[in-house]
């Protein structure tokens, strides 16, 4: 069998239950749903981490976050970790990555193994080419917030697509199969949809679409204060926030559909397409927003679509899967080395539990706004979650706790000690086999450009 081309598209901050493959009431993802209908659409895919760095590290290495240390105790990939791009390159693939997120860049080492890599940010945007930038400016009212100097209001999928199309043309002329990884920053906060989509879900709101977008932007900038003071949103404010989030999902879905259509117009018929989220987002659950502090389903359960795979899979679409499973499967399909990854080959195996991890949480931003904020309800230190079909078991450095789903706020350790003990034992085995660090964690100082983008996204003060 000819080795397939692989196009992997990661969307930032998309929770599964806001997509069509998970039965969402709004039609936010018709393009992704179309791919799922002709392929596989999984609604129980669990990210390896709660945020971009540990999750993307898991995707692009096939290793657990605690092993790579990314987003756990370090922020840069240790030398002893083999990346997925290196595996594909060793197998004869052309490898490329186009990223809009600083956590998927040379700053974290996740560019390792890519023949071609580009990080798109305000400081590097000219690298996209003058012609591409001119096209973007001509379409800026439809595909972004119009002419404004506020970079937080600009969307980038149009720019991503235009650059990607140039690269795909090069791949079409080449002789080798390709592994092309794209990380779209949308719909990550702040939720400020482009003009074409800003009013997609604002019917019934008391505020206008523009007012809703401005509210979402203001909420983004004051997120720590809102959580620390337990700010209660009005129904209209909550509806506005989710309307803007859903509009961002819908716009990005539209652009994903356009890119896949372009791929299918080229002489690249043997191409496998993956579309997923790197993590989810909270909207008031546990008194939280965004994706910090916890490993609840809203943060870890993401959509996953696998399109263009000729093989039958050994898993059903409602089964638990993780990103490393898909990557291990693709490596095996490509005839590349998958030894040492934590995934299973989905053509042959399924899994009974998913493992997600979080590094030590910092509450400094919350305590600045409210010194009395109760941090004791969160687990200390490195936190690991085991998610089965019926339970979530969590372990921090201070304690363990068990939840019977769908309730993720009421521990049932005392009522179900046997379940807690069994899942704790399985976690011990998993850590021994997969979770120990490969080497000393690296924490490099990020450059000014990287720090600026991470600050815009709310990761840094």
CSV table of C-alpha atoms in Angstrom, one decimal:
chain,number,residue,atom,x,y,z
A,1,UNK,CA,0.0,0.0,0.0
A,2,UNK,CA,1.3,3.5,-0.9
A,3,UNK,CA,2.1,5.5,2.2
A,4,UNK,CA,-0.6,8.1,2.8
A,5,UNK,CA,-0.1,11.8,3.0
A,6,UNK,CA,-1.2,13.1,6.4
A,7,UNK,CA,-2.8,16.5,7.1
A,8,UNK,CA,-3.3,17.0,10.9
A,9,UNK,CA,-5.4,20.1,11.9
A,10,UNK,CA,-5.5,21.1,15.5
A,11,UNK,CA,-8.0,23.7,16.6
A,12,UNK,CA,-7.3,25.5,19.9
A,13,UNK,CA,-9.8,25.3,22.8
A,14,UNK,CA,-12.6,23.3,21.2
A,15,UNK,CA,-14.7,21.3,23.7
A,16,UNK,CA,-16.5,18.3,22.2
A,17,UNK,CA,-20.0,19.2,23.3
A,18,UNK,CA,-20.0,22.4,21.3
A,19,UNK,CA,-19.6,20.4,18.0
A,20,UNK,CA,-22.0,18.5,15.8
A,21,UNK,CA,-20.3,15.1,16.3
A,22,UNK,CA,-21.2,15.4,20.0
A,23,UNK,CA,-24.9,16.4,19.3
A,24,UNK,CA,-24.6,20.1,19.9
A,25,UNK,CA,-27.9,22.0,19.3
A,26,UNK,CA,-26.1,24.7,17.3
A,27,UNK,CA,-24.8,23.9,13.8
A,28,UNK,CA,-21.3,25.1,14.6
A,29,UNK,CA,-19.3,22.4,12.7
A,30,UNK,CA,-21.0,21.4,9.4
A,31,UNK,CA,-17.7,20.9,7.7
A,32,UNK,CA,-16.1,18.8,10.4
A,33,UNK,CA,-19.4,16.8,10.6
A,34,UNK,CA,-19.2,16.2,6.9
A,35,UNK,CA,-15.8,14.7,7.2
A,36,UNK,CA,-16.9,12.6,10.2
A,37,UNK,CA,-19.9,11.3,8.2
A,38,UNK,CA,-17.5,10.0,5.5
A,39,UNK,CA,-14.9,8.9,8.0
A,40,UNK,CA,-14.8,8.6,11.8
A,41,UNK,CA,-16.1,11.1,14.3
A,42,UNK,CA,-15.1,10.4,17.9
A,43,UNK,CA,-16.8,12.3,20.8
A,44,UNK,CA,-14.8,10.7,23.6
A,45,UNK,CA,-11.3,11.8,22.7
A,46,UNK,CA,-9.4,13.0,25.7
A,47,UNK,CA,-6.4,15.4,25.4
A,48,UNK,CA,-3.2,14.5,27.2
A,49,UNK,CA,-3.3,17.9,29.0
A,50,UNK,CA,-5.5,20.8,30.0
A,51,UNK,CA,-3.7,23.4,27.8
A,52,UNK,CA,-1.8,23.7,24.6
A,53,UNK,CA,1.8,22.9,25.8
A,54,UNK,CA,1.2,19.6,27.5
A,55,UNK,CA,-1.5,18.6,24.9
A,56,UNK,CA,0.5,19.5,21.8
A,57,UNK,CA,3.6,17.9,23.4
A,58,UNK,CA,1.6,14.7,23.7
A,59,UNK,CA,0.4,14.9,20.1
A,60,UNK,CA,3.8,15.7,18.6
A,61,UNK,CA,5.9,13.3,20.6
A,62,UNK,CA,3.4,10.5,21.3
A,63,UNK,CA,4.6,10.6,24.9
A,64,UNK,CA,3.0,11.6,28.2
A,65,UNK,CA,3.4,15.2,29.4
A,66,UNK,CA,5.1,14.0,32.6
A,67,UNK,CA,7.6,12.1,30.4
A,68,UNK,CA,8.5,15.1,28.2
A,69,UNK,CA,8.0,17.5,31.1
A,70,UNK,CA,6.2,19.9,28.7
A,71,UNK,CA,3.7,22.0,30.6
A,72,UNK,CA,4.4,19.9,33.8
A,73,UNK,CA,7.8,20.9,35.2
A,74,UNK,CA,9.4,22.4,32.0
A,75,UNK,CA,8.6,24.4,28.9
A,76,UNK,CA,11.1,23.1,26.4
A,77,UNK,CA,11.5,19.6,25.0
A,78,UNK,CA,14.4,17.7,26.5
A,79,UNK,CA,17.0,16.3,24.1
A,80,UNK,CA,16.1,12.6,24.9
A,81,UNK,CA,12.6,12.8,23.4
A,82,UNK,CA,12.0,11.7,19.9
A,83,UNK,CA,9.3,13.7,18.1
A,84,UNK,CA,6.7,12.4,15.7
A,85,UNK,CA,8.1,14.6,13.0
A,86,UNK,CA,11.5,12.9,13.4
A,87,UNK,CA,9.8,9.5,13.1
A,88,UNK,CA,8.0,10.5,9.9
A,89,UNK,CA,11.2,12.1,8.5
A,90,UNK,CA,13.1,8.9,9.2
A,91,UNK,CA,10.5,7.0,7.3
A,92,UNK,CA,10.9,9.1,4.2
A,93,UNK,CA,8.3,11.7,4.7
A,94,UNK,CA,8.5,15.4,4.0
A,95,UNK,CA,7.5,17.1,7.3
A,96,UNK,CA,6.0,20.5,7.8
A,97,UNK,CA,4.3,22.5,10.5
A,98,UNK,CA,2.4,25.8,10.4
A,99,UNK,CA,1.5,27.1,13.8
A,100,UNK,CA,-0.3,30.1,15.2
A,101,UNK,CA,0.5,29.3,18.8
A,102,UNK,CA,3.8,30.1,20.6
A,103,UNK,CA,3.6,26.8,22.5
A,104,UNK,CA,4.0,25.1,19.2
A,105,UNK,CA,7.2,26.8,18.0
A,106,UNK,CA,11.0,26.7,18.3
A,107,UNK,CA,10.6,28.3,21.8
A,108,UNK,CA,9.4,24.9,23.1
A,109,UNK,CA,11.3,22.6,20.9
A,110,UNK,CA,8.2,21.3,19.2
A,111,UNK,CA,9.6,22.4,15.8
A,112,UNK,CA,12.2,19.6,16.1
A,113,UNK,CA,12.1,17.2,13.1
A,114,UNK,CA,10.1,19.4,10.7
A,115,UNK,CA,11.8,20.1,7.4
A,116,UNK,CA,9.6,23.2,7.1
A,117,UNK,CA,8.3,25.2,10.0
A,118,UNK,CA,6.6,28.5,10.4
A,119,UNK,CA,5.3,30.2,13.4
A,120,UNK,CA,2.8,33.0,12.5
A,121,UNK,CA,2.6,35.9,14.9
A,122,UNK,CA,2.5,39.6,14.7
A,123,UNK,CA,6.3,39.7,14.7
A,124,UNK,CA,6.6,37.1,12.0
A,125,UNK,CA,3.6,37.8,9.8
A,126,UNK,CA,5.7,39.3,7.0
A,127,UNK,CA,7.2,35.8,6.5
A,128,UNK,CA,3.8,34.8,5.0
A,129,UNK,CA,4.7,36.8,1.9
A,130,UNK,CA,3.6,40.1,0.6
A,131,UNK,CA,1.1,38.6,-1.8
A,132,UNK,CA,-0.6,36.6,1.0
A,133,UNK,CA,-0.7,39.7,3.2
A,134,UNK,CA,-2.3,41.8,0.4
A,135,UNK,CA,-5.0,39.1,-0.1
A,136,UNK,CA,-5.6,39.1,3.7
A,137,UNK,CA,-6.0,42.8,3.8
A,138,UNK,CA,-8.5,42.8,0.9
A,139,UNK,CA,-10.6,40.2,2.9
A,140,UNK,CA,-10.0,41.6,6.4
A,141,UNK,CA,-13.6,42.6,7.0
A,142,UNK,CA,-15.0,39.2,6.1
A,143,UNK,CA,-12.2,37.1,7.7
A,144,UNK,CA,-11.3,39.4,10.7
A,145,UNK,CA,-12.4,42.4,12.7
A,146,UNK,CA,-11.6,44.9,9.9
A,147,UNK,CA,-9.0,47.6,10.1
A,148,UNK,CA,-8.0,47.9,13.8
A,149,UNK,CA,-4.7,48.0,15.6
A,150,UNK,CA,-6.0,45.8,18.4
A,151,UNK,CA,-4.4,42.4,17.5
A,152,UNK,CA,-6.7,40.6,19.9
A,153,UNK,CA,-9.6,41.3,17.5
A,154,UNK,CA,-8.0,39.7,14.5
A,155,UNK,CA,-8.6,36.2,13.2
A,156,UNK,CA,-6.0,34.2,11.4
A,157,UNK,CA,-7.5,31.1,9.7
A,158,UNK,CA,-7.6,32.9,6.3
A,159,UNK,CA,-3.9,33.7,6.6
A,160,UNK,CA,-3.2,30.1,7.7
A,161,UNK,CA,-5.1,28.7,4.8
A,162,UNK,CA,-3.3,30.9,2.2
A,163,UNK,CA,0.1,29.9,3.5
A,164,UNK,CA,-0.9,26.2,3.7
A,165,UNK,CA,-2.1,26.2,0.1
A,166,UNK,CA,1.3,27.4,-1.1
A,167,UNK,CA,3.0,24.6,0.9
A,168,UNK,CA,0.5,22.0,-0.4
A,169,UNK,CA,1.4,23.0,-4.0
A,170,UNK,CA,5.0,22.2,-3.2
A,171,UNK,CA,4.1,18.9,-1.7
A,172,UNK,CA,2.0,18.0,-4.8
A,173,UNK,CA,5.1,18.5,-7.0
A,174,UNK,CA,7.3,16.4,-4.7
A,175,UNK,CA,7.9,12.7,-4.8
A,176,UNK,CA,7.7,11.9,-1.1
A,177,UNK,CA,4.5,11.6,1.1
A,178,UNK,CA,4.1,14.4,3.6
A,179,UNK,CA,3.2,14.9,7.2
A,180,UNK,CA,1.7,18.4,7.5
A,181,UNK,CA,0.7,19.6,11.0
A,182,UNK,CA,-1.4,22.8,11.4
A,183,UNK,CA,-2.3,24.5,14.6
A,184,UNK,CA,-5.0,27.1,14.3
A,185,UNK,CA,-5.3,29.5,17.3
A,186,UNK,CA,-9.0,29.9,17.0
A,187,UNK,CA,-11.4,29.7,18.9
A,188,UNK,CA,-9.0,30.4,21.8
A,189,UNK,CA,-9.8,33.4,23.9
A,190,UNK,CA,-10.5,36.2,23.4
A,191,UNK,CA,-13.6,35.3,21.5
A,192,UNK,CA,-13.9,38.0,18.9
A,193,UNK,CA,-15.4,36.5,15.7
A,194,UNK,CA,-14.8,38.0,12.2
A,195,UNK,CA,-17.4,40.2,10.7
A,196,UNK,CA,-19.0,37.4,8.6
A,197,UNK,CA,-19.8,35.3,11.7
A,198,UNK,CA,-20.1,37.8,14.5
A,199,UNK,CA,-23.9,37.7,14.6
A,200,UNK,CA,-24.3,34.0,13.8
A,201,UNK,CA,-25.8,33.2,17.2
A,202,UNK,CA,-26.9,36.5,18.7
A,203,UNK,CA,-30.6,36.2,18.1
A,204,UNK,CA,-32.3,36.6,21.4
A,205,UNK,CA,-29.5,38.5,23.1
A,206,UNK,CA,-30.3,41.8,24.8
A,207,UNK,CA,-26.9,43.2,23.6
A,208,UNK,CA,-25.9,43.6,20.0
A,209,UNK,CA,-23.4,41.3,18.3
A,210,UNK,CA,-20.7,44.0,18.6
A,211,UNK,CA,-21.5,44.6,22.2
A,212,UNK,CA,-21.3,40.8,22.8
A,213,UNK,CA,-17.9,40.6,21.2
A,214,UNK,CA,-16.7,43.6,23.3
A,215,UNK,CA,-18.1,42.0,26.5
A,216,UNK,CA,-16.2,38.7,25.6
A,217,UNK,CA,-13.0,40.7,25.1
A,218,UNK,CA,-13.4,42.6,28.4
A,219,UNK,CA,-14.1,39.3,30.2
A,220,UNK,CA,-10.9,37.8,28.7
A,221,UNK,CA,-8.8,40.7,30.1
A,222,UNK,CA,-10.4,40.4,33.5
A,223,UNK,CA,-10.7,36.7,33.8
A,224,UNK,CA,-8.7,36.2,37.0
A,225,UNK,CA,-10.7,38.8,38.8
A,226,UNK,CA,-14.0,37.2,37.7
A,227,UNK,CA,-12.9,33.8,39.0
A,228,UNK,CA,-11.3,35.1,42.1
A,229,UNK,CA,-14.4,37.1,43.1
A,230,UNK,CA,-16.9,34.4,41.9
A,231,UNK,CA,-18.5,36.9,39.6
A,232,UNK,CA,-22.0,35.7,38.6
A,233,UNK,CA,-22.8,36.4,35.0
A,234,UNK,CA,-26.3,37.4,34.0
A,235,UNK,CA,-28.0,35.0,31.7
A,236,UNK,CA,-27.5,37.4,28.8
A,237,UNK,CA,-23.8,37.8,29.6
A,238,UNK,CA,-23.4,34.0,29.7
A,239,UNK,CA,-25.3,33.6,26.5
A,240,UNK,CA,-23.2,36.3,24.8
A,241,UNK,CA,-19.9,34.7,25.9
A,242,UNK,CA,-20.9,31.3,24.5
A,243,UNK,CA,-22.4,32.9,21.3
A,244,UNK,CA,-19.0,34.5,20.6
A,245,UNK,CA,-17.2,31.2,21.3
A,246,UNK,CA,-19.6,29.3,19.1
A,247,UNK,CA,-19.2,31.8,16.3
A,248,UNK,CA,-15.4,31.4,16.4
A,249,UNK,CA,-15.9,27.7,16.2
A,250,UNK,CA,-18.2,28.0,13.2
A,251,UNK,CA,-15.8,30.4,11.4
A,252,UNK,CA,-12.8,28.1,11.9
A,253,UNK,CA,-14.9,25.1,10.9
A,254,UNK,CA,-15.8,26.9,7.7
A,255,UNK,CA,-12.1,27.6,6.9
A,256,UNK,CA,-11.1,24.0,7.7
A,257,UNK,CA,-13.7,22.9,5.1
A,258,UNK,CA,-12.2,25.3,2.5
A,259,UNK,CA,-8.7,23.9,3.2
A,260,UNK,CA,-9.8,20.3,2.9
A,261,UNK,CA,-11.7,21.1,-0.3
A,262,UNK,CA,-8.5,22.6,-1.7
A,263,UNK,CA,-6.5,19.5,-0.8
A,264,UNK,CA,-9.1,17.3,-2.6
A,265,UNK,CA,-8.8,19.5,-5.7
A,266,UNK,CA,-5.1,18.7,-5.9
A,267,UNK,CA,-3.4,15.4,-7.0
A,268,UNK,CA,-3.3,14.3,-3.4
A,269,UNK,CA,-6.0,11.7,-3.3
A,270,UNK,CA,-4.3,9.4,-0.8
A,271,UNK,CA,-4.4,11.9,2.1
A,272,UNK,CA,-5.6,11.2,5.6
A,273,UNK,CA,-7.1,14.2,7.4
A,274,UNK,CA,-7.3,14.6,11.2
A,275,UNK,CA,-9.2,17.4,12.8
A,276,UNK,CA,-9.3,17.8,16.6
A,277,UNK,CA,-9.0,20.2,19.5
A,278,UNK,CA,-5.9,20.5,21.7
A,279,UNK,CA,-8.1,21.0,24.8
A,280,UNK,CA,-11.5,22.3,25.7
A,281,UNK,CA,-12.9,25.3,27.7
A,282,UNK,CA,-15.0,25.9,30.8
A,283,UNK,CA,-18.0,28.2,31.0
A,284,UNK,CA,-18.7,28.4,34.7
A,285,UNK,CA,-18.4,24.8,35.7
A,286,UNK,CA,-16.8,24.6,39.1
A,287,UNK,CA,-16.8,28.4,39.2
A,288,UNK,CA,-14.1,28.4,36.4
A,289,UNK,CA,-13.7,29.7,32.9
A,290,UNK,CA,-11.0,29.0,30.2
A,291,UNK,CA,-8.8,26.0,30.9
A,292,UNK,CA,-6.7,26.2,34.0
A,293,UNK,CA,-6.6,24.3,37.3
A,294,UNK,CA,-8.7,21.2,36.6
A,295,UNK,CA,-9.0,18.2,34.3
A,296,UNK,CA,-12.7,18.0,34.0
A,297,UNK,CA,-14.4,16.8,30.8
A,298,UNK,CA,-15.1,20.4,29.6
A,299,UNK,CA,-11.3,20.9,29.5
A,300,UNK,CA,-10.1,17.5,28.3
A,301,UNK,CA,-12.8,16.1,26.1
A,302,UNK,CA,-12.4,17.3,22.6
A,303,UNK,CA,-13.7,16.4,19.1
A,304,UNK,CA,-11.7,14.1,16.8
A,305,UNK,CA,-12.3,13.4,13.2
A,306,UNK,CA,-10.3,10.9,11.1
A,307,UNK,CA,-11.0,11.1,7.4
A,308,UNK,CA,-9.6,9.3,4.4
A,309,UNK,CA,-8.6,6.1,6.3
A,310,UNK,CA,-9.1,3.0,4.2
A,311,UNK,CA,-8.6,0.6,7.0
A,312,UNK,CA,-11.4,-0.6,9.4
A,313,UNK,CA,-10.8,0.4,13.0
A,314,UNK,CA,-11.2,-1.8,16.1
A,315,UNK,CA,-12.9,1.0,18.0
A,316,UNK,CA,-16.4,2.4,17.9
A,317,UNK,CA,-16.9,6.2,17.6
A,318,UNK,CA,-18.2,6.4,21.1
A,319,UNK,CA,-15.1,4.6,22.6
A,320,UNK,CA,-12.4,6.4,24.5
A,321,UNK,CA,-9.5,7.5,22.4
A,322,UNK,CA,-6.5,9.8,22.8
A,323,UNK,CA,-4.4,11.8,20.4
A,324,UNK,CA,-1.4,9.5,20.8
A,325,UNK,CA,-3.6,6.6,19.6
A,326,UNK,CA,-4.3,8.4,16.3
A,327,UNK,CA,-0.6,9.3,15.9
A,328,UNK,CA,0.5,5.8,16.6
A,329,UNK,CA,-2.0,4.5,14.1
A,330,UNK,CA,-0.8,6.9,11.5
A,331,UNK,CA,2.9,6.1,12.1
A,332,UNK,CA,2.1,2.4,11.6
A,333,UNK,CA,0.1,3.1,8.5
A,334,UNK,CA,3.1,5.0,7.1
A,335,UNK,CA,5.5,2.2,7.9
A,336,UNK,CA,7.3,4.4,10.4
A,337,UNK,CA,8.6,3.5,13.8
A,338,UNK,CA,6.0,3.9,16.6
A,339,UNK,CA,7.9,2.0,19.3
A,340,UNK,CA,7.8,3.8,22.6
A,341,UNK,CA,4.7,5.9,22.0
A,342,UNK,CA,1.9,5.6,24.5
A,343,UNK,CA,-0.8,5.2,21.9
A,344,UNK,CA,-2.5,2.0,20.6
A,345,UNK,CA,-3.0,1.2,16.9
A,346,UNK,CA,-6.7,1.9,16.5
A,347,UNK,CA,-6.9,-0.7,13.7
A,348,UNK,CA,-6.1,-3.4,16.2
A,349,UNK,CA,-6.8,-2.2,19.7
A,350,UNK,CA,-9.0,0.0,21.9
A,351,UNK,CA,-8.3,1.5,25.3
A,352,UNK,CA,-10.4,1.4,28.5
A,353,UNK,CA,-9.1,4.6,30.1
A,354,UNK,CA,-7.6,7.9,29.2
A,355,UNK,CA,-4.9,9.7,31.1
A,356,UNK,CA,-4.6,13.5,31.3
A,357,UNK,CA,-2.1,15.6,33.2
A,358,UNK,CA,-1.7,19.1,34.7
A,359,UNK,CA,1.4,20.7,36.1
A,360,UNK,CA,1.5,22.5,39.4
A,361,UNK,CA,-1.1,25.3,39.4
A,362,UNK,CA,-0.3,28.9,40.2
A,363,UNK,CA,-3.0,30.9,41.9
A,364,UNK,CA,-1.1,34.1,42.2
A,365,UNK,CA,-3.3,35.9,39.7
A,366,UNK,CA,-6.4,34.9,41.6
A,367,UNK,CA,-5.0,35.7,45.1
A,368,UNK,CA,-4.0,39.2,43.9
A,369,UNK,CA,-7.7,39.9,43.4
A,370,UNK,CA,-9.0,38.0,46.4
A,371,UNK,CA,-6.5,36.9,49.1
A,372,UNK,CA,-9.3,34.8,50.7
A,373,UNK,CA,-9.8,32.7,47.5
A,374,UNK,CA,-10.1,29.1,48.5
A,375,UNK,CA,-7.4,27.1,46.7
A,376,UNK,CA,-7.8,24.0,48.9
A,377,UNK,CA,-10.5,22.6,46.6
A,378,UNK,CA,-7.8,22.1,43.9
A,379,UNK,CA,-5.3,19.3,44.0
A,380,UNK,CA,-1.7,20.4,44.7
A,381,UNK,CA,1.3,19.8,42.6
A,382,UNK,CA,1.4,17.6,39.5
A,383,UNK,CA,-2.1,16.2,38.9
A,384,UNK,CA,-3.0,13.1,36.9
A,385,UNK,CA,-6.4,12.0,35.9
A,386,UNK,CA,-7.7,8.5,34.8
A,387,UNK,CA,-10.9,8.8,32.9
A,388,UNK,CA,-13.0,5.6,32.2
A,389,UNK,CA,-16.5,5.4,30.8
A,390,UNK,CA,-18.0,5.7,34.3
A,391,UNK,CA,-15.5,7.4,36.5
A,392,UNK,CA,-12.7,9.9,36.8
A,393,UNK,CA,-9.9,9.3,39.3
A,394,UNK,CA,-7.5,12.1,40.1
A,395,UNK,CA,-4.3,12.2,42.0
A,396,UNK,CA,-2.3,15.2,43.2
A,397,UNK,CA,0.6,15.5,45.5
A,398,UNK,CA,-1.8,16.1,48.5
A,399,UNK,CA,-4.6,13.7,47.9
A,400,UNK,CA,-6.7,11.5,45.6
A,401,UNK,CA,-10.3,11.8,44.6
A,402,UNK,CA,-12.9,9.8,42.7
A,403,UNK,CA,-15.9,11.0,40.8
A,404,UNK,CA,-18.8,9.0,39.3
A,405,UNK,CA,-19.7,10.6,36.0
A,406,UNK,CA,-21.3,12.8,34.9
A,407,UNK,CA,-21.0,14.4,38.3
A,408,UNK,CA,-17.4,15.9,38.5
A,409,UNK,CA,-17.9,17.9,41.6
A,410,UNK,CA,-19.0,15.4,44.3
A,411,UNK,CA,-16.2,13.0,45.3
A,412,UNK,CA,-17.3,9.4,45.9
A,413,UNK,CA,-14.1,7.9,47.4
A,414,UNK,CA,-15.8,6.9,50.7
A,415,UNK,CA,-18.8,5.3,48.9
A,416,UNK,CA,-16.7,3.5,46.3
A,417,UNK,CA,-13.3,2.7,47.9
A,418,UNK,CA,-12.8,-0.4,45.7
A,419,UNK,CA,-13.1,1.6,42.5
A,420,UNK,CA,-10.7,4.2,43.8
A,421,UNK,CA,-8.2,1.6,44.8
A,422,UNK,CA,-8.4,-0.2,41.5
A,423,UNK,CA,-8.0,2.9,39.4
A,424,UNK,CA,-5.2,4.1,41.7
A,425,UNK,CA,-3.4,0.8,41.0
A,426,UNK,CA,-3.8,1.2,37.3
A,427,UNK,CA,-2.4,4.7,37.5
A,428,UNK,CA,0.6,3.4,39.4
A,429,UNK,CA,1.3,0.9,36.5
A,430,UNK,CA,0.8,3.6,33.9
A,431,UNK,CA,3.2,6.0,35.6
A,432,UNK,CA,5.8,3.3,35.9
A,433,UNK,CA,5.6,2.4,32.2
A,434,UNK,CA,4.9,5.8,30.6
A,435,UNK,CA,5.0,8.7,33.1
A,436,UNK,CA,8.5,9.0,34.4
A,437,UNK,CA,10.5,12.0,33.1
A,438,UNK,CA,13.0,11.2,30.3
A,439,UNK,CA,15.5,13.6,31.7
A,440,UNK,CA,15.9,16.9,33.6
A,441,UNK,CA,13.2,19.4,32.8
A,442,UNK,CA,14.2,22.5,30.7
A,443,UNK,CA,12.7,25.9,31.4
A,444,UNK,CA,14.0,28.3,28.9
A,445,UNK,CA,13.3,32.1,28.9
A,446,UNK,CA,10.8,32.9,26.2
A,447,UNK,CA,11.6,35.7,23.8
A,448,UNK,CA,9.7,39.0,23.8
A,449,UNK,CA,7.6,38.0,20.7
A,450,UNK,CA,6.6,34.7,22.3
A,451,UNK,CA,5.9,36.3,25.6
A,452,UNK,CA,3.7,38.9,23.9
A,453,UNK,CA,1.5,36.3,22.2
A,454,UNK,CA,1.2,34.2,25.3
A,455,UNK,CA,0.2,37.3,27.2
A,456,UNK,CA,-2.4,38.1,24.6
A,457,UNK,CA,-3.8,34.6,25.0
A,458,UNK,CA,-4.0,35.0,28.8
A,459,UNK,CA,-1.2,32.6,29.7
A,460,UNK,CA,1.2,35.2,31.1
A,461,UNK,CA,0.7,38.5,32.9
